mmCIF file of C-alpha atoms in Angstrom:
data_model
loop_
_atom_site.group_PDB
_atom_site.id
_atom_site.type_symbol
_atom_site.label_atom_id
_atom_site.label_comp_id
_atom_site.label_asym_id
_atom_site.label_seq_id
_atom_site.Cartn_x
_atom_site.Cartn_y
_atom_site.Cartn_z
ATOM 1 C CA MET A 1 -14.231 3.089 18.239
ATOM 2 C CA SER A 2 -12.125 5.881 16.820
ATOM 3 C CA GLY A 3 -15.090 8.133 16.213
ATOM 4 C CA GLY A 4 -17.277 6.823 13.412
ATOM 5 C CA ALA A 5 -19.753 9.534 12.449
ATOM 6 C CA ASP A 6 -18.969 11.573 15.584
ATOM 7 C CA ILE A 7 -16.608 14.225 14.203
ATOM 8 C CA PRO A 8 -16.001 16.085 17.524
ATOM 9 C CA ARG A 9 -15.029 12.790 19.160
ATOM 10 C CA LEU A 10 -12.729 11.937 16.271
ATOM 11 C CA LEU A 11 -10.986 15.324 16.460
ATOM 12 C CA ALA A 12 -10.620 15.065 20.230
ATOM 13 C CA GLY A 13 -8.935 11.695 19.835
ATOM 14 C CA GLY A 14 -6.761 13.102 17.087
ATOM 15 C CA LYS A 15 -5.562 15.910 19.352
ATOM 16 C CA LYS A 16 -4.489 13.418 21.999
ATOM 17 C CA LEU A 17 -2.440 11.583 19.383
ATOM 18 C CA ALA A 18 -1.033 14.843 18.003
ATOM 19 C CA ASN A 19 0.063 15.910 21.487
ATOM 20 C CA ALA A 20 1.888 12.593 21.814
ATOM 21 C CA GLY A 21 3.570 12.992 18.426
ATOM 22 C CA ALA A 22 1.689 9.961 17.115
ATOM 23 C CA LEU A 23 -0.872 11.359 14.666
ATOM 24 C CA LEU A 24 -0.378 10.617 10.966
ATOM 25 C CA ALA A 25 -3.691 11.541 9.344
ATOM 26 C CA PHE A 26 -7.478 11.490 9.606
ATOM 27 C CA GLU A 27 -9.202 8.769 7.620
ATOM 28 C CA GLY A 28 -12.829 8.634 6.525
ATOM 29 C CA VAL A 29 -15.275 5.980 7.663
ATOM 30 C CA ASN A 30 -14.438 2.310 7.212
ATOM 31 C CA GLU A 31 -16.176 0.469 4.358
ATOM 32 C CA PRO A 32 -19.661 2.010 4.528
ATOM 33 C CA ASN A 33 -20.765 -0.544 1.926
ATOM 34 C CA ASN A 34 -20.382 -3.166 4.651
ATOM 35 C CA TRP A 35 -21.251 -1.010 7.664
ATOM 36 C CA PRO A 36 -23.900 1.640 6.893
ATOM 37 C CA LEU A 37 -23.994 4.698 9.119
ATOM 38 C CA THR A 38 -26.237 7.378 10.533
ATOM 39 C CA TYR A 39 -25.156 11.030 10.356
ATOM 40 C CA GLN A 40 -27.250 14.014 11.379
ATOM 41 C CA GLY A 41 -30.256 11.738 11.694
ATOM 42 C CA GLU A 42 -29.949 10.302 8.183
ATOM 43 C CA LYS A 43 -28.979 6.742 7.322
ATOM 44 C CA GLY A 44 -26.661 6.065 4.404
ATOM 45 C CA GLY A 45 -24.202 3.676 2.836
ATOM 46 C CA LYS A 46 -24.620 0.078 1.774
ATOM 47 C CA ASN A 47 -27.737 -0.106 -0.477
ATOM 48 C CA LEU A 48 -29.069 3.275 0.676
ATOM 49 C CA SER A 49 -28.151 6.682 -0.694
ATOM 50 C CA TRP A 50 -24.508 7.643 -0.172
ATOM 51 C CA LEU A 51 -25.296 11.346 0.223
ATOM 52 C CA THR A 52 -25.059 10.902 3.978
ATOM 53 C CA VAL A 53 -21.604 9.339 3.591
ATOM 54 C CA ALA A 54 -20.505 12.160 1.289
ATOM 55 C CA LYS A 55 -21.719 14.865 3.686
ATOM 56 C CA LEU A 56 -19.881 13.224 6.574
ATOM 57 C CA GLN A 57 -16.621 13.026 4.604
ATOM 58 C CA ASN A 58 -16.882 16.634 3.471
ATOM 59 C CA ASP A 59 -17.705 17.819 6.996
ATOM 60 C CA LEU A 60 -14.767 15.859 8.372
ATOM 61 C CA TYR A 61 -12.450 17.539 5.889
ATOM 62 C CA LYS A 62 -13.754 21.020 6.725
ATOM 63 C CA ALA A 63 -13.561 20.375 10.472
ATOM 64 C CA VAL A 64 -9.929 19.221 10.345
ATOM 65 C CA LYS A 65 -8.840 22.127 8.157
ATOM 66 C CA ALA A 66 -10.664 24.649 10.352
ATOM 67 C CA ASP A 67 -8.901 23.473 13.513
ATOM 68 C CA LYS A 68 -5.719 25.440 14.250
ATOM 69 C CA GLN A 69 -3.977 22.468 15.871
ATOM 70 C CA LEU A 70 -4.983 19.899 13.271
ATOM 71 C CA SER A 71 -5.174 21.787 9.975
ATOM 72 C CA ALA A 72 -1.700 20.704 8.840
ATOM 73 C CA TYR A 73 -2.608 17.014 9.058
ATOM 74 C CA PRO A 74 -3.832 15.320 5.866
ATOM 75 C CA VAL A 75 -7.309 13.892 5.514
ATOM 76 C CA TRP A 76 -7.540 10.503 3.830
ATOM 77 C CA SER A 77 -10.651 9.436 1.987
ATOM 78 C CA LEU A 78 -12.996 6.685 3.140
ATOM 79 C CA SER A 79 -12.631 3.115 1.908
ATOM 80 C CA GLU A 80 -14.810 1.190 -0.572
ATOM 81 C CA ASN A 81 -16.251 4.340 -2.144
ATOM 82 C CA GLY A 82 -16.496 2.373 -5.395
ATOM 83 C CA ALA A 83 -19.731 0.960 -3.955
ATOM 84 C CA GLN A 84 -21.601 4.275 -4.235
ATOM 85 C CA THR A 85 -25.240 3.761 -5.146
ATOM 86 C CA ASP A 86 -25.636 7.353 -6.324
ATOM 87 C CA ASN A 87 -22.982 9.565 -7.864
ATOM 88 C CA THR A 88 -21.915 11.722 -4.930
ATOM 89 C CA GLY A 89 -18.430 12.296 -6.370
ATOM 90 C CA LEU A 90 -16.626 10.318 -3.671
ATOM 91 C CA GLN A 91 -14.400 8.986 -6.452
ATOM 92 C CA TYR A 92 -12.670 12.394 -6.391
ATOM 93 C CA LEU A 93 -10.549 14.228 -3.868
ATOM 94 C CA LYS A 94 -12.342 17.368 -5.033
ATOM 95 C CA ILE A 95 -15.345 17.312 -7.357
ATOM 96 C CA PRO A 96 -14.361 18.983 -10.642
ATOM 97 C CA VAL A 97 -16.230 22.006 -11.944
ATOM 98 C CA GLY A 98 -19.002 21.082 -14.347
ATOM 99 C CA SER A 99 -19.497 17.571 -12.985
ATOM 100 C CA ASN A 100 -23.174 18.094 -12.068
ATOM 101 C CA LEU A 101 -23.165 15.354 -9.427
ATOM 102 C CA ALA A 102 -25.262 14.792 -6.289
ATOM 103 C CA MET A 103 -22.842 16.954 -4.280
ATOM 104 C CA PRO A 104 -21.818 20.472 -5.403
ATOM 105 C CA ASP A 105 -18.897 21.158 -7.733
ATOM 106 C CA GLY A 106 -15.755 21.916 -5.753
ATOM 107 C CA THR A 107 -16.713 19.728 -2.789
ATOM 108 C CA GLN A 108 -13.462 18.709 -1.101
ATOM 109 C CA TYR A 109 -13.346 15.243 0.423
ATOM 110 C CA ALA A 110 -9.710 14.451 1.133
ATOM 111 C CA ASP A 111 -6.034 15.071 0.422
ATOM 112 C CA TYR A 112 -5.294 11.402 -0.338
ATOM 113 C CA VAL A 113 -7.451 8.631 -1.781
ATOM 114 C CA THR A 114 -7.719 5.418 0.241
ATOM 115 C CA CYS A 115 -7.873 1.757 -0.773
ATOM 116 C CA HIS A 116 -8.138 -1.671 0.823
ATOM 117 C CA ASN A 117 -6.417 -3.424 -2.055
ATOM 118 C CA TYR A 118 -5.964 -6.886 -0.571
ATOM 119 C CA PHE A 119 -3.880 -8.857 -3.065
ATOM 120 C CA SER A 120 -5.984 -11.957 -2.385
ATOM 121 C CA HIS A 121 -9.626 -11.087 -2.963
ATOM 122 C CA PRO A 122 -12.884 -12.876 -3.805
ATOM 123 C CA SER A 123 -12.714 -11.226 -7.236
ATOM 124 C CA HIS A 124 -9.276 -12.754 -7.881
ATOM 125 C CA LYS A 125 -8.607 -15.784 -5.718
ATOM 126 C CA GLY A 126 -5.578 -17.979 -5.293
ATOM 127 C CA LEU A 127 -1.868 -17.533 -5.910
ATOM 128 C CA TYR A 128 -0.691 -16.057 -9.208
ATOM 129 C CA ASP A 129 2.216 -14.242 -10.837
ATOM 130 C CA ASN A 130 2.645 -10.528 -10.061
ATOM 131 C CA GLN A 131 0.180 -10.774 -7.204
ATOM 132 C CA THR A 132 1.168 -7.679 -5.221
ATOM 133 C CA TRP A 133 2.391 -5.806 -8.306
ATOM 134 C CA ASN A 134 -1.028 -6.065 -9.942
ATOM 135 C CA ALA A 135 -2.836 -5.164 -6.728
ATOM 136 C CA ALA A 136 -0.815 -1.930 -6.653
ATOM 137 C CA ASP A 137 -1.525 -1.192 -10.326
ATOM 138 C CA PRO A 138 -3.224 2.209 -10.711
ATOM 139 C CA GLY A 139 -5.229 1.086 -13.756
ATOM 140 C CA PRO A 140 -7.701 -1.620 -14.764
ATOM 141 C CA LEU A 141 -5.023 -4.341 -14.621
ATOM 142 C CA CYS A 142 -5.729 -4.399 -10.901
ATOM 143 C CA ARG A 143 -8.302 -7.173 -10.502
ATOM 144 C CA VAL A 144 -8.787 -6.742 -6.758
ATOM 145 C CA ASP A 145 -10.393 -3.879 -4.841
ATOM 146 C CA GLY A 146 -7.892 -1.284 -5.979
ATOM 147 C CA LEU A 147 -7.425 2.247 -7.203
ATOM 148 C CA PHE A 148 -9.165 2.058 -10.565
ATOM 149 C CA GLY A 149 -12.351 0.428 -9.272
ATOM 150 C CA ASN A 150 -12.773 3.061 -6.586
ATOM 151 C CA TYR A 151 -11.422 6.225 -8.232
ATOM 152 C CA GLY A 152 -11.242 5.546 -11.984
ATOM 153 C CA LYS A 153 -14.538 3.844 -12.785
ATOM 154 C CA THR A 154 -16.464 2.779 -9.695
ATOM 155 C CA TRP A 155 -16.963 -0.970 -9.488
ATOM 156 C CA ALA A 156 -20.633 -0.926 -8.454
ATOM 157 C CA LYS A 157 -22.296 1.626 -10.746
ATOM 158 C CA LYS A 158 -19.429 2.462 -13.168
ATOM 159 C CA PHE A 159 -19.352 6.174 -12.335
ATOM 160 C CA ASN A 160 -16.428 7.871 -14.067
ATOM 161 C CA GLY A 161 -13.654 9.408 -11.989
ATOM 162 C CA TYR A 162 -9.987 10.065 -12.714
ATOM 163 C CA THR A 163 -8.346 8.997 -15.957
ATOM 164 C CA GLU A 164 -5.768 6.209 -15.979
ATOM 165 C CA THR A 165 -3.036 8.824 -16.454
ATOM 166 C CA GLU A 166 -4.265 10.899 -13.520
ATOM 167 C CA LEU A 167 -4.410 7.852 -11.247
ATOM 168 C CA ILE A 168 -0.662 7.230 -11.615
ATOM 169 C CA ASP A 169 0.329 10.353 -9.659
ATOM 170 C CA LEU A 170 -2.797 10.699 -7.523
ATOM 171 C CA PRO A 171 -1.881 10.960 -3.798
ATOM 172 C CA LYS A 172 -2.865 7.532 -2.477
ATOM 173 C CA VAL A 173 -2.642 5.329 0.574
ATOM 174 C CA THR A 174 -3.497 1.752 1.462
ATOM 175 C CA THR A 175 -4.939 1.354 4.941
ATOM 176 C CA GLU A 176 -5.628 -2.387 4.727
ATOM 177 C CA ALA A 177 -3.910 -5.167 2.796
ATOM 178 C CA GLY A 178 -2.747 -8.678 3.561
ATOM 179 C CA VAL A 179 -3.688 -12.352 3.466
ATOM 180 C CA THR A 180 -4.521 -15.095 5.963
ATOM 181 C CA ILE A 181 -2.474 -18.273 6.292
ATOM 182 C CA ASP A 182 -4.702 -20.878 4.695
ATOM 183 C CA GLY A 183 -4.029 -23.639 2.164
ATOM 184 C CA THR A 184 -1.982 -22.150 -0.673
ATOM 185 C CA PHE A 185 -0.944 -19.195 1.444
ATOM 186 C CA THR A 186 1.465 -20.807 3.873
ATOM 187 C CA GLU A 187 3.276 -18.827 6.547
ATOM 188 C CA GLU A 188 6.341 -18.832 4.278
ATOM 189 C CA LYS A 189 4.405 -17.578 1.257
ATOM 190 C CA GLN A 190 2.641 -14.898 3.298
ATOM 191 C CA ALA A 191 5.978 -13.601 4.591
ATOM 192 C CA ARG A 192 7.467 -13.335 1.102
ATOM 193 C CA LEU A 193 4.361 -11.666 -0.332
ATOM 194 C CA TYR A 194 4.413 -9.057 2.434
ATOM 195 C CA LEU A 195 7.959 -8.087 1.423
ATOM 196 C CA ASN A 196 6.888 -7.754 -2.203
ATOM 197 C CA LEU A 197 3.804 -5.797 -1.191
ATOM 198 C CA TYR A 198 5.730 -2.949 0.421
ATOM 199 C CA LEU A 199 8.116 -2.732 -2.526
ATOM 200 C CA ALA A 200 5.403 -2.849 -5.191
ATOM 201 C CA GLN A 201 3.342 -0.195 -3.429
ATOM 202 C CA PHE A 202 6.314 2.138 -3.011
ATOM 203 C CA LYS A 203 7.479 1.641 -6.593
ATOM 204 C CA ARG A 204 3.972 2.420 -7.866
ATOM 205 C CA LYS A 205 3.773 5.674 -5.875
ATOM 206 C CA TRP A 206 1.630 4.743 -2.899
ATOM 207 C CA SER A 207 2.570 7.135 -0.079
ATOM 208 C CA TYR A 208 1.644 4.848 2.825
ATOM 209 C CA THR A 209 0.867 1.146 3.083
ATOM 210 C CA ALA A 210 -0.648 -0.494 6.158
ATOM 211 C CA ILE A 211 -0.939 -4.265 6.318
ATOM 212 C CA TYR A 212 -3.840 -5.700 8.267
ATOM 213 C CA LEU A 213 -2.479 -6.403 10.805
ATOM 214 C CA LEU A 214 0.418 -6.232 13.268
ATOM 215 C CA ARG A 215 -0.811 -8.833 15.786
ATOM 216 C CA ASP A 216 -3.636 -11.286 15.161
ATOM 217 C CA ARG A 217 -6.967 -10.394 16.699
ATOM 218 C CA SER A 218 -8.282 -12.547 19.515
ATOM 219 C CA ASP A 219 -11.708 -10.886 19.704
ATOM 220 C CA GLU A 220 -13.076 -12.148 16.373
ATOM 221 C CA SER A 221 -13.947 -15.598 15.103
ATOM 222 C CA GLY A 222 -12.736 -17.099 11.858
ATOM 223 C CA ASN A 223 -9.246 -17.238 10.379
ATOM 224 C CA GLN A 224 -7.300 -14.545 12.221
ATOM 225 C CA THR A 225 -3.835 -15.151 10.777
ATOM 226 C CA PHE A 226 -3.195 -11.893 8.914
ATOM 227 C CA GLY A 227 -0.681 -10.664 11.457
ATOM 228 C CA PHE A 228 3.067 -10.357 11.677
ATOM 229 C CA TYR A 229 2.642 -11.658 15.229
ATOM 230 C CA LYS A 230 0.498 -14.405 16.731
ATOM 231 C CA PRO A 231 -1.955 -13.588 19.543
ATOM 232 C CA ASP A 232 0.712 -14.561 22.103
ATOM 233 C CA TYR A 233 3.086 -12.002 20.500
ATOM 234 C CA THR A 234 5.485 -14.545 19.018
ATOM 235 C CA PRO A 235 6.717 -13.416 15.591
ATOM 236 C CA ARG A 236 5.767 -15.121 12.375
ATOM 237 C CA LYS A 237 8.144 -15.396 9.443
ATOM 238 C CA ALA A 238 6.589 -12.208 8.058
ATOM 239 C CA ALA A 239 7.934 -10.274 11.048
ATOM 240 C CA LEU A 240 11.375 -11.868 10.803
ATOM 241 C CA TYR A 241 11.741 -11.310 7.063
ATOM 242 C CA LEU A 242 10.552 -7.717 7.204
ATOM 243 C CA HIS A 243 12.933 -7.018 10.070
ATOM 244 C CA ASN A 244 15.746 -8.473 7.983
ATOM 245 C CA LEU A 245 14.868 -6.256 5.014
ATOM 246 C CA THR A 246 14.657 -3.048 7.055
ATOM 247 C CA THR A 247 17.940 -3.952 8.768
ATOM 248 C CA ILE A 248 19.667 -4.409 5.409
ATOM 249 C CA LEU A 249 18.290 -1.097 4.120
ATOM 250 C CA ALA A 250 18.664 0.860 7.363
ATOM 251 C CA ASP A 251 20.423 4.216 7.219
ATOM 252 C CA LYS A 252 21.128 6.713 9.995
ATOM 253 C CA ALA A 253 21.176 9.740 7.712
ATOM 254 C CA THR A 254 19.495 11.085 4.577
ATOM 255 C CA THR A 255 20.922 11.267 1.077
ATOM 256 C CA LYS A 256 20.463 14.911 0.135
ATOM 257 C CA LYS A 257 21.462 14.609 -3.527
ATOM 258 C CA PRO A 258 20.905 11.044 -4.804
ATOM 259 C CA GLN A 259 23.071 10.092 -7.754
ATOM 260 C CA SER A 260 22.168 8.031 -10.796
ATOM 261 C CA LEU A 261 23.352 4.531 -11.563
ATOM 262 C CA ALA A 262 23.463 3.099 -15.059
ATOM 263 C CA TYR A 263 22.407 -0.556 -15.096
ATOM 264 C CA THR A 264 20.383 -2.973 -17.181
ATOM 265 C CA ILE A 265 18.536 -6.187 -16.405
ATOM 266 C CA THR A 266 18.924 -8.235 -19.568
ATOM 267 C CA ASP A 267 15.712 -9.689 -21.020
ATOM 268 C CA LYS A 268 13.842 -8.816 -17.838
ATOM 269 C CA PRO A 269 10.628 -10.865 -17.571
ATOM 270 C CA ASP A 270 7.439 -9.099 -16.523
ATOM 271 C CA ILE A 271 7.480 -10.803 -13.116
ATOM 272 C CA VAL A 272 10.790 -9.144 -12.174
ATOM 273 C CA HIS A 273 10.816 -5.619 -10.726
ATOM 274 C CA ASP A 274 13.530 -3.305 -9.439
ATOM 275 C CA LEU A 275 13.907 -0.279 -7.179
ATOM 276 C CA LEU A 276 17.096 1.784 -6.941
ATOM 277 C CA LEU A 277 17.955 3.324 -3.562
ATOM 278 C CA GLN A 278 21.062 5.109 -2.323
ATOM 279 C CA ASN A 279 22.516 5.102 1.160
ATOM 280 C CA SER A 280 23.840 8.290 2.770
ATOM 281 C CA ASN A 281 27.356 6.809 2.573
ATOM 282 C CA GLY A 282 27.069 6.863 -1.231
ATOM 283 C CA LYS A 283 26.522 3.139 -1.732
ATOM 284 C CA PHE A 284 23.648 2.072 -3.945
ATOM 285 C CA GLN A 285 21.124 -0.544 -2.887
ATOM 286 C CA LEU A 286 19.369 -2.007 -5.889
ATOM 287 C CA VAL A 287 16.365 -4.049 -4.762
ATOM 288 C CA VAL A 288 15.334 -6.658 -7.340
ATOM 289 C CA TRP A 289 12.399 -8.940 -6.689
ATOM 290 C CA GLY A 290 10.489 -11.685 -8.397
ATOM 291 C CA GLU A 291 6.740 -12.175 -8.304
ATOM 292 C CA LYS A 292 6.550 -15.714 -9.634
ATOM 293 C CA ALA A 293 3.843 -17.882 -8.074
ATOM 294 C CA SER A 294 6.039 -20.968 -8.431
ATOM 295 C CA GLY A 295 9.465 -21.702 -9.813
ATOM 296 C CA SER A 296 12.224 -19.190 -10.464
ATOM 297 C CA VAL A 297 13.991 -17.222 -13.184
ATOM 298 C CA SER A 298 17.621 -16.169 -13.591
ATOM 299 C CA VAL A 299 18.532 -12.642 -14.628
ATOM 300 C CA ASP A 300 21.782 -10.765 -15.152
ATOM 301 C CA VAL A 301 22.179 -7.248 -13.776
ATOM 302 C CA THR A 302 24.863 -5.424 -15.745
ATOM 303 C CA PHE A 303 26.392 -2.110 -14.699
ATOM 304 C CA ALA A 304 27.821 0.483 -17.070
ATOM 305 C CA LYS A 305 31.248 0.255 -15.476
ATOM 306 C CA LYS A 306 33.150 -2.123 -13.244
ATOM 307 C CA VAL A 307 32.637 -1.536 -9.514
ATOM 308 C CA ARG A 308 34.949 -2.277 -6.603
ATOM 309 C CA GLU A 309 32.642 -4.730 -4.840
ATOM 310 C CA ILE A 310 29.123 -6.074 -5.248
ATOM 311 C CA LYS A 311 27.293 -7.633 -2.305
ATOM 312 C CA VAL A 312 24.011 -9.527 -2.485
ATOM 313 C CA TYR A 313 21.599 -9.845 0.443
ATOM 314 C CA ASP A 314 18.561 -12.109 0.784
ATOM 315 C CA PRO A 315 16.180 -11.068 3.621
ATOM 316 C CA VAL A 316 14.744 -14.581 3.715
ATOM 317 C CA MET A 317 18.238 -15.884 4.597
ATOM 318 C CA GLY A 318 19.178 -13.208 7.133
ATOM 319 C CA THR A 319 20.954 -9.844 7.286
ATOM 320 C CA SER A 320 24.456 -10.850 6.143
ATOM 321 C CA ALA A 321 25.569 -10.841 2.514
ATOM 322 C CA ILE A 322 25.086 -14.200 0.798
ATOM 323 C CA LEU A 323 27.468 -13.283 -2.031
ATOM 324 C CA SER A 324 30.351 -10.872 -2.519
ATOM 325 C CA VAL A 325 32.050 -10.254 -5.859
ATOM 326 C CA LYS A 326 35.001 -7.901 -6.312
ATOM 327 C CA ALA A 327 35.938 -5.860 -9.400
ATOM 328 C CA ALA A 328 32.889 -6.829 -11.453
ATOM 329 C CA ASP A 329 30.328 -5.186 -13.715
ATOM 330 C CA LYS A 330 27.704 -7.940 -13.662
ATOM 331 C CA ILE A 331 25.844 -10.070 -11.144
ATOM 332 C CA SER A 332 23.526 -13.009 -11.733
ATOM 333 C CA LEU A 333 20.401 -13.431 -9.605
ATOM 334 C CA ASN A 334 18.043 -16.374 -9.274
ATOM 335 C CA LEU A 335 14.647 -14.836 -8.455
ATOM 336 C CA SER A 336 11.457 -16.511 -7.357
ATOM 337 C CA ASP A 337 8.944 -14.806 -5.063
ATOM 338 C CA HIS A 338 10.828 -12.324 -2.874
ATOM 339 C CA PRO A 339 13.412 -9.537 -3.056
ATOM 340 C CA MET A 340 17.175 -9.510 -3.074
ATOM 341 C CA VAL A 341 19.287 -6.428 -2.353
ATOM 342 C CA VAL A 342 22.348 -5.707 -4.488
ATOM 343 C CA GLU A 343 24.733 -3.291 -2.750
ATOM 344 C CA LEU A 344 27.553 -1.558 -4.590
#
């Protein structure tokens, strides 16, 4: 256990990680709606009062910020706070003045909000268009356990939190997301959805995204096929495809002053999304991906002026360009359920 409700133990473990250069952040307790806790002799979470959960989160925040070695590290909120039974203000990073909630105005809980927005969820089952894009949506269009239901209007008791506008730029992280291989979700489909997931989350301003999980667990029963790797450490297609994508996008330096690129995607359907990146060598990498549950669509990407060479990469096919066109101002893409990278 990383610490649970034992803050001194959690900080001690954090210092070991910090000394090894491996600490990213401190996160609040895991899903207290599913696993209630005891803190300072009081039980809380699940169907009980969440005051105990709120006090623990606030004390964790204060303890991290009061520690000279750890104060610079961010504190992430707990997960599933949308299940609050009483309005403790856990839908906020800091309770606004005049809120008159169960915890005092100004109570600081975290620097980032946290979600477990699995794109396949009991509230929205099966395979559908814009699956990862909708799961990353900051507003009510997200029909899984996402940002709005935990920090906009809590899903259990409908306590008000941030407005839809505020949620767009709210510092946010995902500490669990993914899907098991089962029926509709084949190993191939899982691998393609994982690519889309990272892109959708980044495009929609999530600071960090952690998929559950790297290697399948062997200490739990049930369908343990979330992972990039099987229990014997052999890679699934998800690992291969992600490695291909990061290899295509890899850069040894940083672009200090990114430039702009004028382009249009003609008659772009709502299941097509794009993300413009620039390499330190000046070349642009335009990532265009489809989120179509089945079938495909063709789109034309047109640039404002003719470019010397356009290369197209498909991480599902490998790390080499699948198409190269010289002296052109347009490229046609056939998109289905994964990204392509257009380099120019």
